[in-house]
Short mmCIF file of C-alpha atoms in Angstrom, two decimals:
data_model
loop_
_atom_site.label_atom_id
_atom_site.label_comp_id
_atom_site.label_asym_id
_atom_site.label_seq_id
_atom_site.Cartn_x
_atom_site.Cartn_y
_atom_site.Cartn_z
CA UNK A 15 12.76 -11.10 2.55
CA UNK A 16 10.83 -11.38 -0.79
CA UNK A 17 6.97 -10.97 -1.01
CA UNK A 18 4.62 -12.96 -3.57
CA UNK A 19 2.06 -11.09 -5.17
CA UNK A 20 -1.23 -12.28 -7.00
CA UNK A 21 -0.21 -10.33 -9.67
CA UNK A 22 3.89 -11.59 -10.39
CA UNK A 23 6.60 -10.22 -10.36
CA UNK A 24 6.64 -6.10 -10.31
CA UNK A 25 9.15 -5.77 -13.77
CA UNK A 26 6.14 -7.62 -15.24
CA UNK A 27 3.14 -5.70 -17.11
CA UNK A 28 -0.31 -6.13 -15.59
CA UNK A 29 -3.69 -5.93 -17.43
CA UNK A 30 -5.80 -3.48 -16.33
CA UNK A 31 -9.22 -2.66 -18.47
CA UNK A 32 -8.57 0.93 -18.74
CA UNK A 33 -4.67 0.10 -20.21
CA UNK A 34 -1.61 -1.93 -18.33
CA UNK A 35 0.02 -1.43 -15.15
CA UNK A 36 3.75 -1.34 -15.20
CA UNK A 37 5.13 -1.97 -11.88
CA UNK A 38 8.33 -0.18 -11.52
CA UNK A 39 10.06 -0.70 -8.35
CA UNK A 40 9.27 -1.97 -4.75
CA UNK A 41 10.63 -1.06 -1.45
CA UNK A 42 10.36 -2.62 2.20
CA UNK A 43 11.79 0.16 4.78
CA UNK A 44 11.56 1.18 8.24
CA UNK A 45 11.18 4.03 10.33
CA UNK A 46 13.83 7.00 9.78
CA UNK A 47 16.66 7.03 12.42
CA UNK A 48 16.18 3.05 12.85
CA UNK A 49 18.81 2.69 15.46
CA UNK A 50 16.91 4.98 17.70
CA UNK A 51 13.69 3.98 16.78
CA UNK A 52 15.06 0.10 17.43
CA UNK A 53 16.53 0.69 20.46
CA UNK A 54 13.07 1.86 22.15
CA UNK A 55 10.72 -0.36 20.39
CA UNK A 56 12.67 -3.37 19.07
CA UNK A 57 10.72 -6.74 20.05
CA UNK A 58 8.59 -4.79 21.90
CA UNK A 59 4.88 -7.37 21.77
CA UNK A 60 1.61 -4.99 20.77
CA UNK A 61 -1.08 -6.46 22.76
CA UNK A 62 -3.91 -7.69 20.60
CA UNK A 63 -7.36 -8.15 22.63
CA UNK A 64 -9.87 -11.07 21.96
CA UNK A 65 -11.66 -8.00 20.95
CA UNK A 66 -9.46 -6.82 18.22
CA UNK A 67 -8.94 -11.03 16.98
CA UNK A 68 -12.43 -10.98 15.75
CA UNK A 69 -10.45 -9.83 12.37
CA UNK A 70 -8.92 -12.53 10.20
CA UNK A 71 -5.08 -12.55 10.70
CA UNK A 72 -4.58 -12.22 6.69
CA UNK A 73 -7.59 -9.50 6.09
CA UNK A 74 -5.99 -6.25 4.99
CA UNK A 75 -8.09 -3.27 4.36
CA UNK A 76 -7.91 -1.84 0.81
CA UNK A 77 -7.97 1.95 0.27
CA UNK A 78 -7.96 4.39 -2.91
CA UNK A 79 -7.16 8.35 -2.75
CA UNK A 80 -7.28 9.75 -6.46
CA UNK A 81 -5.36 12.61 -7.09
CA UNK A 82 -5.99 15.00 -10.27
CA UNK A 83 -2.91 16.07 -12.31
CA UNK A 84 -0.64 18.55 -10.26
CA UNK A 85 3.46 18.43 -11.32
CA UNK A 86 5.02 14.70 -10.76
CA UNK A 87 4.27 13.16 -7.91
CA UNK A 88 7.87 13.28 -6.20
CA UNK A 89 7.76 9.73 -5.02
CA UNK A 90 11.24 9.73 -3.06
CA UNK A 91 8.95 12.75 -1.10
CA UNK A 92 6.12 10.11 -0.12
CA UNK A 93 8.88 7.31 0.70
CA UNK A 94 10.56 10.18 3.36
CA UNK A 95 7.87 11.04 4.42
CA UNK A 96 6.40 7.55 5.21
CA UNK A 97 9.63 6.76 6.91
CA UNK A 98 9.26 9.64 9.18
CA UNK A 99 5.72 9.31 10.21
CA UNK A 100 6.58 5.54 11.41
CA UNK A 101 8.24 6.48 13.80
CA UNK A 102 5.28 7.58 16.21
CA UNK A 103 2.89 4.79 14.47
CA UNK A 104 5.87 2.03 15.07
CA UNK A 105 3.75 -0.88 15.83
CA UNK A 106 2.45 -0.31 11.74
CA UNK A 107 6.08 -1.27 10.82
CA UNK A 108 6.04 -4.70 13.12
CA UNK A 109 4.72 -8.41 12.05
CA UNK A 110 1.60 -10.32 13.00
CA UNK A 111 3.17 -12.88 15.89
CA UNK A 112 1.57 -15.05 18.40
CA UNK A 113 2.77 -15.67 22.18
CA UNK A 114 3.30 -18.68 23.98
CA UNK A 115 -0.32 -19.45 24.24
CA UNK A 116 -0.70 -19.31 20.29
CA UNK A 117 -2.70 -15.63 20.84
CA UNK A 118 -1.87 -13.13 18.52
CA UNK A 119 0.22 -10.18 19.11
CA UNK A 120 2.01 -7.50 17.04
CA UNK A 121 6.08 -8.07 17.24
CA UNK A 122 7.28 -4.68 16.94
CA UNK A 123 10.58 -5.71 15.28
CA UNK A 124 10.91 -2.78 13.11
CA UNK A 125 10.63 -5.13 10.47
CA UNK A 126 8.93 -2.12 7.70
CA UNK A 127 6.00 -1.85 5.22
CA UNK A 128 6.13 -2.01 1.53
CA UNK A 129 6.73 0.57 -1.20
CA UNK A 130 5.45 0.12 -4.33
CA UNK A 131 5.98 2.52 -7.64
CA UNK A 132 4.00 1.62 -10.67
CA UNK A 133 2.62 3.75 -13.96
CA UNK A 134 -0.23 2.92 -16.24
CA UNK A 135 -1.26 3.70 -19.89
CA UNK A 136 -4.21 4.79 -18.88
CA UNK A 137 -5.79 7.80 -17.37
CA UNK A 138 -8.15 8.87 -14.47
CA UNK A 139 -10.69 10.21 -16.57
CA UNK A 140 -11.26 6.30 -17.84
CA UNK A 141 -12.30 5.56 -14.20
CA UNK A 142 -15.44 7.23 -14.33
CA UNK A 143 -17.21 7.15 -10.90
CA UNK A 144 -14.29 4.98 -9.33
CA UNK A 145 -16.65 2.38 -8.68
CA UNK A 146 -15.47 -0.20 -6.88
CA UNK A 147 -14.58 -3.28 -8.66
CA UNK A 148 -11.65 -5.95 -8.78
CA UNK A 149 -9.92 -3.96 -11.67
CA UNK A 150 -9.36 -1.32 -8.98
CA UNK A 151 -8.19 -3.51 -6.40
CA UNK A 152 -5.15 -3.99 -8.83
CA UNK A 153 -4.06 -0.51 -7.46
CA UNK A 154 -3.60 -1.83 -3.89
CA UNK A 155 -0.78 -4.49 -3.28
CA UNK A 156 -1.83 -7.29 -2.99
CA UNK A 157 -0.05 -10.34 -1.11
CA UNK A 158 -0.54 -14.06 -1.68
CA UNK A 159 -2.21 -15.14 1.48
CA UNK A 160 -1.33 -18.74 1.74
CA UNK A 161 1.60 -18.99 3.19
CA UNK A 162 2.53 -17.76 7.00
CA UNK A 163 0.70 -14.33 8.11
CA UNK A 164 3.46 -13.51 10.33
CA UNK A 165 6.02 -12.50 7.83
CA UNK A 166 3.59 -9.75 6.19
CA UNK A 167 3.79 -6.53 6.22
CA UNK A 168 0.99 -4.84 8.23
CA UNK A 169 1.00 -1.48 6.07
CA UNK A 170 1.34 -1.44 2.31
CA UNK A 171 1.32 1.82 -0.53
CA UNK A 172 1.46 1.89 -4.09
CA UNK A 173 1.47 4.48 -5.87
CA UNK A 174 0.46 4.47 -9.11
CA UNK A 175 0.85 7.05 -11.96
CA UNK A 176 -1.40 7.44 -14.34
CA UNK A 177 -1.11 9.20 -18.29
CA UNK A 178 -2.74 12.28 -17.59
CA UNK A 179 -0.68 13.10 -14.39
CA UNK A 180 -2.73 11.59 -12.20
CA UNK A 181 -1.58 9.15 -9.49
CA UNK A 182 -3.56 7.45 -7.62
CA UNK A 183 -2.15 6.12 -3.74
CA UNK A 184 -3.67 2.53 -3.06
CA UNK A 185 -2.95 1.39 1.01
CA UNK A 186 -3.96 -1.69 2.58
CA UNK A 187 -3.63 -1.97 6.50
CA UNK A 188 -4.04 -5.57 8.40
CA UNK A 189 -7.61 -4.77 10.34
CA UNK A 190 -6.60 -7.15 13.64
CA UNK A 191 -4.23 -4.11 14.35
CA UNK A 192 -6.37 -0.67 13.43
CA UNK A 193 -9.63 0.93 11.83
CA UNK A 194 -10.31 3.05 9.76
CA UNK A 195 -9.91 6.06 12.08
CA UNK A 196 -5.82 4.45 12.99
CA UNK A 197 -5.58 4.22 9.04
CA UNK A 198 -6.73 7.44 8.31
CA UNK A 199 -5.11 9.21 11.37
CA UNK A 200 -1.86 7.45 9.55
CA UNK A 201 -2.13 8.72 6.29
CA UNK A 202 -3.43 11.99 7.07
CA UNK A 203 -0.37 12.45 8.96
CA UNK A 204 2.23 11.15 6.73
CA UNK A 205 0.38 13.49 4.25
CA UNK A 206 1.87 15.94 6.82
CA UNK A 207 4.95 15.26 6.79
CA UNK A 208 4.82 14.96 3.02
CA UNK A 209 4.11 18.80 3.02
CA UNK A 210 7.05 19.76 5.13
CA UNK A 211 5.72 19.75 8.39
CA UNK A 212 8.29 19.29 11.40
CA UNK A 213 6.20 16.98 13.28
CA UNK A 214 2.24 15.47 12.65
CA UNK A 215 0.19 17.47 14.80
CA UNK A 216 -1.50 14.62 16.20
CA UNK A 217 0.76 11.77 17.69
CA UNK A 218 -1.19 8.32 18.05
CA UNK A 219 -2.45 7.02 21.79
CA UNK A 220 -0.66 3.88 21.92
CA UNK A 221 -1.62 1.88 25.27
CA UNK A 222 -3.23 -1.78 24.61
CA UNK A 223 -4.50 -2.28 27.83
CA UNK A 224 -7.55 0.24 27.69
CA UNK A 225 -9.24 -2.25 25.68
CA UNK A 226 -8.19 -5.82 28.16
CA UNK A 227 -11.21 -7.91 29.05
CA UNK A 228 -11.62 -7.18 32.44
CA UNK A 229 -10.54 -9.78 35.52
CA UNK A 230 -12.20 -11.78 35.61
CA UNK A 231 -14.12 -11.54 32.55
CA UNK A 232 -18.16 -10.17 33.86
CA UNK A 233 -20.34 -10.52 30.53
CA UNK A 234 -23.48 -8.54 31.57
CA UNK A 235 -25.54 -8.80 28.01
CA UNK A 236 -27.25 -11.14 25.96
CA UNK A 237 -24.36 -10.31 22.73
CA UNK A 238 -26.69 -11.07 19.60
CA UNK A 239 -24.37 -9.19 17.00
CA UNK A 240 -22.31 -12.31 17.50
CA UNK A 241 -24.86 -15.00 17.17
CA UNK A 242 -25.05 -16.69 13.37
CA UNK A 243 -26.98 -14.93 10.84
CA UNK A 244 -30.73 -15.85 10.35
CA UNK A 245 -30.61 -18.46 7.70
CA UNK A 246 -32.67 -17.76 4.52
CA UNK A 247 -36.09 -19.29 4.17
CA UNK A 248 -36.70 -21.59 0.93
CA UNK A 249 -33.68 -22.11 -1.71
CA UNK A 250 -30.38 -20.51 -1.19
CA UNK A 251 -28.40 -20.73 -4.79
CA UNK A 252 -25.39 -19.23 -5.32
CA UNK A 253 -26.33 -16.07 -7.29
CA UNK A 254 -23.91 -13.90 -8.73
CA UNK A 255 -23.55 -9.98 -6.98
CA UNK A 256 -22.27 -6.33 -8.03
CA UNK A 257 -21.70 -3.18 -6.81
CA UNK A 258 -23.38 0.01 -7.40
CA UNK A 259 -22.87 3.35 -6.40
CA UNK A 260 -25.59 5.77 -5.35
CA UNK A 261 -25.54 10.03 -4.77
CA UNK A 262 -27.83 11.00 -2.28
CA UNK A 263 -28.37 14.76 -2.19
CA UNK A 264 -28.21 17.43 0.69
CA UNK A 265 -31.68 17.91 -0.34
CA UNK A 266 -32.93 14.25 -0.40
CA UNK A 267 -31.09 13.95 3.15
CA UNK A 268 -33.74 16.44 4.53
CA UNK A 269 -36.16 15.11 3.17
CA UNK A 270 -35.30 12.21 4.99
CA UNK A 271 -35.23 13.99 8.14
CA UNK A 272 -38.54 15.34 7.67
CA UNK A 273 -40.04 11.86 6.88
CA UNK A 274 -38.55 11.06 10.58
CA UNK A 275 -40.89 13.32 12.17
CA UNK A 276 -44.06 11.97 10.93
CA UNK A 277 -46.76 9.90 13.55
CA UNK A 278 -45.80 12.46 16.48
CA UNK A 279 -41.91 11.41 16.57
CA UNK A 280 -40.28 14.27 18.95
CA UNK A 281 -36.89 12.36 18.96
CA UNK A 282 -34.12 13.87 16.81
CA UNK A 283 -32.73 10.87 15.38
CA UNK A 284 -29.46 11.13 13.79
CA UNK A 285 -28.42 11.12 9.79
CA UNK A 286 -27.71 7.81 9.81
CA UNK A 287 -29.65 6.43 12.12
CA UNK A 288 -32.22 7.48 9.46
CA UNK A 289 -30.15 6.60 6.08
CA UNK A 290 -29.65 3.45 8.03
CA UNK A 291 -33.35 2.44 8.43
CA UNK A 292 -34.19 3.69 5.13
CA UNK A 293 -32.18 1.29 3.28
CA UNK A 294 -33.03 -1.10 5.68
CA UNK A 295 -36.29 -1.36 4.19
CA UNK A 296 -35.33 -0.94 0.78
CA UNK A 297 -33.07 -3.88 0.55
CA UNK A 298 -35.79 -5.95 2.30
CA UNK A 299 -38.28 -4.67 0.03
CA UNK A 300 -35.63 -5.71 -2.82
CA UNK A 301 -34.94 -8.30 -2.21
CA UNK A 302 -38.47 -9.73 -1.92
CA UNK A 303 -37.64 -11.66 1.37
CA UNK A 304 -41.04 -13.85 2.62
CA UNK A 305 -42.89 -11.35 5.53
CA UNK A 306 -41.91 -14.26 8.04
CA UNK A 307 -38.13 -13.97 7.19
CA UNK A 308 -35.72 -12.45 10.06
CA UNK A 309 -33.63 -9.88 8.70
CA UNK A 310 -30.48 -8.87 10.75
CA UNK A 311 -28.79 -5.28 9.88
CA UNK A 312 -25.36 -4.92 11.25
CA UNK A 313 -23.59 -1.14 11.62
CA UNK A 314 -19.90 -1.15 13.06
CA UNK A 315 -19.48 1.45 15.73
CA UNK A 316 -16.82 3.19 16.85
CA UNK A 317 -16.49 2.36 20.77
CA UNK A 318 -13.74 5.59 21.30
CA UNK A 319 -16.64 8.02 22.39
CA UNK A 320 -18.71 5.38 23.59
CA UNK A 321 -16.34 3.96 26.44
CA UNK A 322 -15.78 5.48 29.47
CA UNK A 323 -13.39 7.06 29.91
CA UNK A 324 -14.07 8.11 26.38
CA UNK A 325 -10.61 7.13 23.85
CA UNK A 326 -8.88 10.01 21.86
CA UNK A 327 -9.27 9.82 17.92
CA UNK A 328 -5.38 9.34 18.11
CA UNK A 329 -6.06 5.82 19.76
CA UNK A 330 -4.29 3.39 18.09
CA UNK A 331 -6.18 0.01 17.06
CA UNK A 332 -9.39 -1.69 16.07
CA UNK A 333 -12.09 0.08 18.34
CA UNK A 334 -15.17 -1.24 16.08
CA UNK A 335 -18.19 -2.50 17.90
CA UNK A 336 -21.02 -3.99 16.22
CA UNK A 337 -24.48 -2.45 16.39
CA UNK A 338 -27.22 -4.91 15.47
CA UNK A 339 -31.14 -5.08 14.74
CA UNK A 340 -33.20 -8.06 13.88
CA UNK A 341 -36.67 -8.21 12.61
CA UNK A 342 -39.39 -10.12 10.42
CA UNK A 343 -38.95 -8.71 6.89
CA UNK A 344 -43.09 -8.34 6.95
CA UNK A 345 -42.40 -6.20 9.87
CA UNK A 346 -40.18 -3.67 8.06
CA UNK A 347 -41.93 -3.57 5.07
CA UNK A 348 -45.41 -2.54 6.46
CA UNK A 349 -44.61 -0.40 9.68
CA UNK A 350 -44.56 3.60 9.69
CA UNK A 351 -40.75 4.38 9.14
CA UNK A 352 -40.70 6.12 12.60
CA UNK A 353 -41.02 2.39 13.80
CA UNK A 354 -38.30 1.27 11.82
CA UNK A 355 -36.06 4.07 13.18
CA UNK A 356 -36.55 3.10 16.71
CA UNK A 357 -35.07 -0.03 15.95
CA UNK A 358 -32.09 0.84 14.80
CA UNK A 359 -31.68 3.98 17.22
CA UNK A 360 -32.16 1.21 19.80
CA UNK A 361 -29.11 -0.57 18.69
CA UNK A 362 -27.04 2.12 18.34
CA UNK A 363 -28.39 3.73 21.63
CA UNK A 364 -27.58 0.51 23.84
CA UNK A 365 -23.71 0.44 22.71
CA UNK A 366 -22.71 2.62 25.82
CA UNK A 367 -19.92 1.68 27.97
CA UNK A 368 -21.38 -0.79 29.73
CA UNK A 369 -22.28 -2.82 26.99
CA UNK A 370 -19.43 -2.76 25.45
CA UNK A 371 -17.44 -3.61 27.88
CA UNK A 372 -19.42 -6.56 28.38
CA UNK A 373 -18.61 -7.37 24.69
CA UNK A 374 -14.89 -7.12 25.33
CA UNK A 375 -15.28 -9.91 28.28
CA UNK A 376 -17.87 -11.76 25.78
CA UNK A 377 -15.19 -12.42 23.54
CA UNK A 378 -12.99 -13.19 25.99
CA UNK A 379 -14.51 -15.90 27.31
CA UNK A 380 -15.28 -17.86 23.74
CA UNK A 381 -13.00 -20.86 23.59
CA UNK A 382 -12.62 -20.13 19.79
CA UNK A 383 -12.30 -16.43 19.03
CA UNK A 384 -12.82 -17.39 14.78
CA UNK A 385 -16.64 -18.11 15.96
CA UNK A 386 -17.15 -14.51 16.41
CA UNK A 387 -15.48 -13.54 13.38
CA UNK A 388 -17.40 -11.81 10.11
CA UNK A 389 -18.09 -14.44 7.51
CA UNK A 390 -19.64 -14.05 4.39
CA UNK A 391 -22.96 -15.09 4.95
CA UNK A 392 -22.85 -13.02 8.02
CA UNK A 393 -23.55 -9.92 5.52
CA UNK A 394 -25.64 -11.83 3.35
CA UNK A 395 -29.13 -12.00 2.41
CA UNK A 396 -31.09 -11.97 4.35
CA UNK A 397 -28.51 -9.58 6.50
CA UNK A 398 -27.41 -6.50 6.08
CA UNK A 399 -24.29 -4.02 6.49
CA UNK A 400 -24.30 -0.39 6.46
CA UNK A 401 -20.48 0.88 7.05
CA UNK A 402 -20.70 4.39 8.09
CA UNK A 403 -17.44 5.91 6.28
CA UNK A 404 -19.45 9.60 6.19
CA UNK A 405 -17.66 10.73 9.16
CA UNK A 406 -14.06 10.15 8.20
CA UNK A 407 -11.14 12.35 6.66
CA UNK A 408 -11.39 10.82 3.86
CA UNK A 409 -10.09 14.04 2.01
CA UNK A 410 -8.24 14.99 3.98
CA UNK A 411 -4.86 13.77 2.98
CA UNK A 412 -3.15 16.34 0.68
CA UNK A 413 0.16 15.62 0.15
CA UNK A 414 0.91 18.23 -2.48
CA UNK A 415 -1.65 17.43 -4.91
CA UNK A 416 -4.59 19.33 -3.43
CA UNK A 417 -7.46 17.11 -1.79
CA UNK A 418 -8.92 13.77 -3.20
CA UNK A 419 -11.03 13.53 -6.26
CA UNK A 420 -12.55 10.00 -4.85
CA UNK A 421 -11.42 8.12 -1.62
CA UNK A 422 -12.87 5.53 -0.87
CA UNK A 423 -12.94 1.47 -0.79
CA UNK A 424 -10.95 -0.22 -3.66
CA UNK A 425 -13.68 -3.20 -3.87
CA UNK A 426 -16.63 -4.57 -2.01
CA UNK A 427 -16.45 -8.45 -2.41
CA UNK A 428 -19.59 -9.22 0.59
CA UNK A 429 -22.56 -9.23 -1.23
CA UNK A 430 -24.79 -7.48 1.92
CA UNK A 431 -22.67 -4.89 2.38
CA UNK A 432 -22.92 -1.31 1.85
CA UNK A 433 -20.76 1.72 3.01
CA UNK A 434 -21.79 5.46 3.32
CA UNK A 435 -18.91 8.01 1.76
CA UNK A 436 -18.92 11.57 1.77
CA UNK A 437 -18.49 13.89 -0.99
CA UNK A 438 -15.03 15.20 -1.77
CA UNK A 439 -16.69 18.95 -2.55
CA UNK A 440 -17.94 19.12 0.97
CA UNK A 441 -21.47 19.69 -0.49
CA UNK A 442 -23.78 17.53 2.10
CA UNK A 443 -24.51 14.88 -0.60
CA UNK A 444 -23.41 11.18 0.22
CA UNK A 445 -22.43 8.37 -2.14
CA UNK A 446 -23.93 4.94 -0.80
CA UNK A 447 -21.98 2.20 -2.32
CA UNK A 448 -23.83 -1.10 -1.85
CA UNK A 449 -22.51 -4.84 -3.13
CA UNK A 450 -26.12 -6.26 -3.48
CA UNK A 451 -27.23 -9.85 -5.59
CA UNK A 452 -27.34 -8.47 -9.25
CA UNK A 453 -30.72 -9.03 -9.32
CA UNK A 454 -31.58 -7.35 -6.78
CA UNK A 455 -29.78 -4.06 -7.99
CA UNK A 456 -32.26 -2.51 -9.74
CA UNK A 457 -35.36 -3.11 -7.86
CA UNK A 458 -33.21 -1.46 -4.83
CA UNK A 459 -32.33 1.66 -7.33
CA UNK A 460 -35.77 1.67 -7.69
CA UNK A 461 -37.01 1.64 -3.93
CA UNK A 462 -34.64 3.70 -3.08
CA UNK A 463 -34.98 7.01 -5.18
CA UNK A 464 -38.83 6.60 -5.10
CA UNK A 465 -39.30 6.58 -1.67
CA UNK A 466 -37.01 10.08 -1.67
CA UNK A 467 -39.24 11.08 -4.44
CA UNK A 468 -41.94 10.63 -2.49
CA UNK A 469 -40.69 13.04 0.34
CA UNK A 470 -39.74 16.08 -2.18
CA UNK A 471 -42.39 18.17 -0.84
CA UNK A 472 -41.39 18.01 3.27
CA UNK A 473 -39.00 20.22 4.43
CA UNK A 474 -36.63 19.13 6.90
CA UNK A 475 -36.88 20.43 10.97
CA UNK A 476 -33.50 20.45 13.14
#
């Protein structure tokens, strides 16, 4: 079966700011031993919840691991290895399908993910701060989305090699089937197999049914995460956006945390319950939204330690609940920050099992699942995302080359939306990289390292 790609054909150059792109060769395999793996999974159908359809069928997830120079980067090792690991993640090898009500499903027909090899002129060193921008989304494959979802592959890798000895791995994963902990649980473990393990030490939880709307469906809550955005007050004109990225020190986090016990607050909030609220108010504040506007800030949860019984890490899928807060912008701006924190721990506190179990029967009620789906101007202003990406293994996929200099997202195209990354040293600091309206960049620079300015004299209490 042949693929399209935005960028042409793969024996064709590609322009790429920091040099070209040469794309090399491309591969579409299976899992190793595919008679075996066949004969136990072939045509098996992957459940897919009303839950897990809040994704567009065509949205992939983009990811970047940079590797520093370390001998060549044995590409027939990755390609072995990938094969190998696919055979305990087989639905990632399947197609998007429907069933004979038109609901999605995942065919398991062994079907395989795509390989790509590639080289550029340049080298890593040119991609200082691997910001995220659409030059780097060139080193993720890329499929032409308009024609029929179901003959895409659900999994795709490039891997790219760069002057200097660098490579760089670029994976994109269809989000209807898994999150960020199934796609880093995947590549961690084919990074395991690319160093010569036997077997992954974790296999994946594979059972669709713990996450089936219940019979019949019993919506207990009022699901506002769900409802449309506020709308903005006065003109709305297109204005163009851009991403930033921000280091937030070990240091500056405590200071944080000490601001969070001011005005008698005895509750230990979390990190980013706090980092949340904080930039909360300093995109409101940047944003210069009218004291009467509603603000909504979403934060995806994950729902495996929040159900009951609680879901393994190794579960296989999209287990991301949304956490939201909504509030008059005059609110945020002129209320202690304690008050502002109890907000959003109230959010994030009310997503027990309970709740979001109710949100699984929700959806399944809605005669049109795409009404519940993210939009742009869900993230928008005057909304807000905050994508908590602190808490993954992000670097921890070494597959010969020693840990990641940068993983990360390979572009952030919502303007509204922000995600938290930890640092690749292991040194406490985060990088916040937010896709805010251009002009509202600086001012939201500005907010946001004054107010940690302002704290550099408290000392944090745990």
């Amino acid at each position: 079966m042949d693929y399209k790609f935005n960028y042409g054909k793969l024996t064709m150059d590609y322009k790429f700011n920091y040099g070209t792109i040469t794309f090399k060769t491309s591969y579409h395999f299976t899992a190793r031993n595919e008679f075996s793996f066949k004969s136990i999974h072939f045509l098996q159908n992957f459940f897919i919840s009303s839950f897990s359809e809040r994704a567009k069928a065509t949205f992939h997830v983009p990811l970047l691991l940079f590797y520093k120079p370390y001998g060549s980067p044995q590409p027939q090792v990755l390609k072995e290895a990938l094969s190998k690991t696919l055979v305990p993640f087989y639905p990632m090898a399947g197609r998007l399908g429907c069933d004979e009500n038109g609901r999605f499903q995942i065919t398991c027909n062994a079907e395989g993910v795509l390989w790509i090899e590639a080289e550029t002129s340049s080298v890593i060193d040119d991609l200082a701060g691997f910001t995220p921008c659409s030059q780097l989304q060139k080193l993720v494959p890329t499929l032409d989305c308009s024609g029929d979802s179901t003959s895409y592959p659900l999994f795709m890798a490039q891997l790219t090699s760069f002057r200097c000895g660098g490579v760089c791995l670029g994976v994109t994963t269809l989000h209807t089937l898994c999150d960020g902990t199934t796609v880093l649980h995947f590549i961690n473990s084919w990074s395991e197999m690319a160093r010569g393990l036997s077997q992954i030490s974790m296999p994946p939880l594979i059972d669709r049914t713990l996450l089936r709307a219940r019979v019949p469906p019993t919506p207990r809550f009022h699901h506002l995460e769900y409802n449309p955005p506020p709308s903005l007050l006065g003109p709305n004109n297109p204005t163009p956006s851009s991403v930033s990225v921000f280091k937030i020190t070990q240091n500056q986090l405590n200071t944080l945390k000490a601001k969070s016990w001011e005005h008698g607050n005895k509750t230990n909030y979390s990190i980013y319950t706090i980092l949340a609220a904080y930039i909360w108010r300093c995109a409101t504040k940047a944003r210069g939204l009218s004291y009467d506007q509603p603000t909504r800030l979403l934060m995806p949860t994950d729902g495996r330690p929040r159900l009951h019984p609680p879901l393994p890490s190794s579960y296989l899928g999209n287990v991301i609940f949304m956490a939201s807060s909504i509030a008059l912008s005059g609110n945020l701006q002129s209320e202690p920050f304690v008050n502002t924190l109890g907000r959003v721990h109230g959010a994030l506190a009310r997503m027990d099992n309970e709740y979001l179990r109710s949100a699984i029967d929700y959806l399944e009620t809605l005669p049109d699942i795409k009404a519940a789906r993210g939009k742009p101007e869900t993230y928008q202003c005057p909304s807000l995302f905050i994508n908590k990406w602190s808490r993954l293994p992000l670097h921890d996929a070494d597959f010969g080359w020693g840990r990641p200099l940068y993983a990360g997202p390979a572009n952030v195209v919502s303007e509204g939306k922000i995600f938290l990354l930890p640092s690749p040293t292991d040194d406490g600091s985060l990088s916040l990289v937010a896709c805010l309206q251009t002009r509202h960049m600086k001012p939201f620079e500005e907010h946001l390292y004054q107010g940690l300015m302002s704290f550099d004299n408290k000392k944090a209490r745990y």
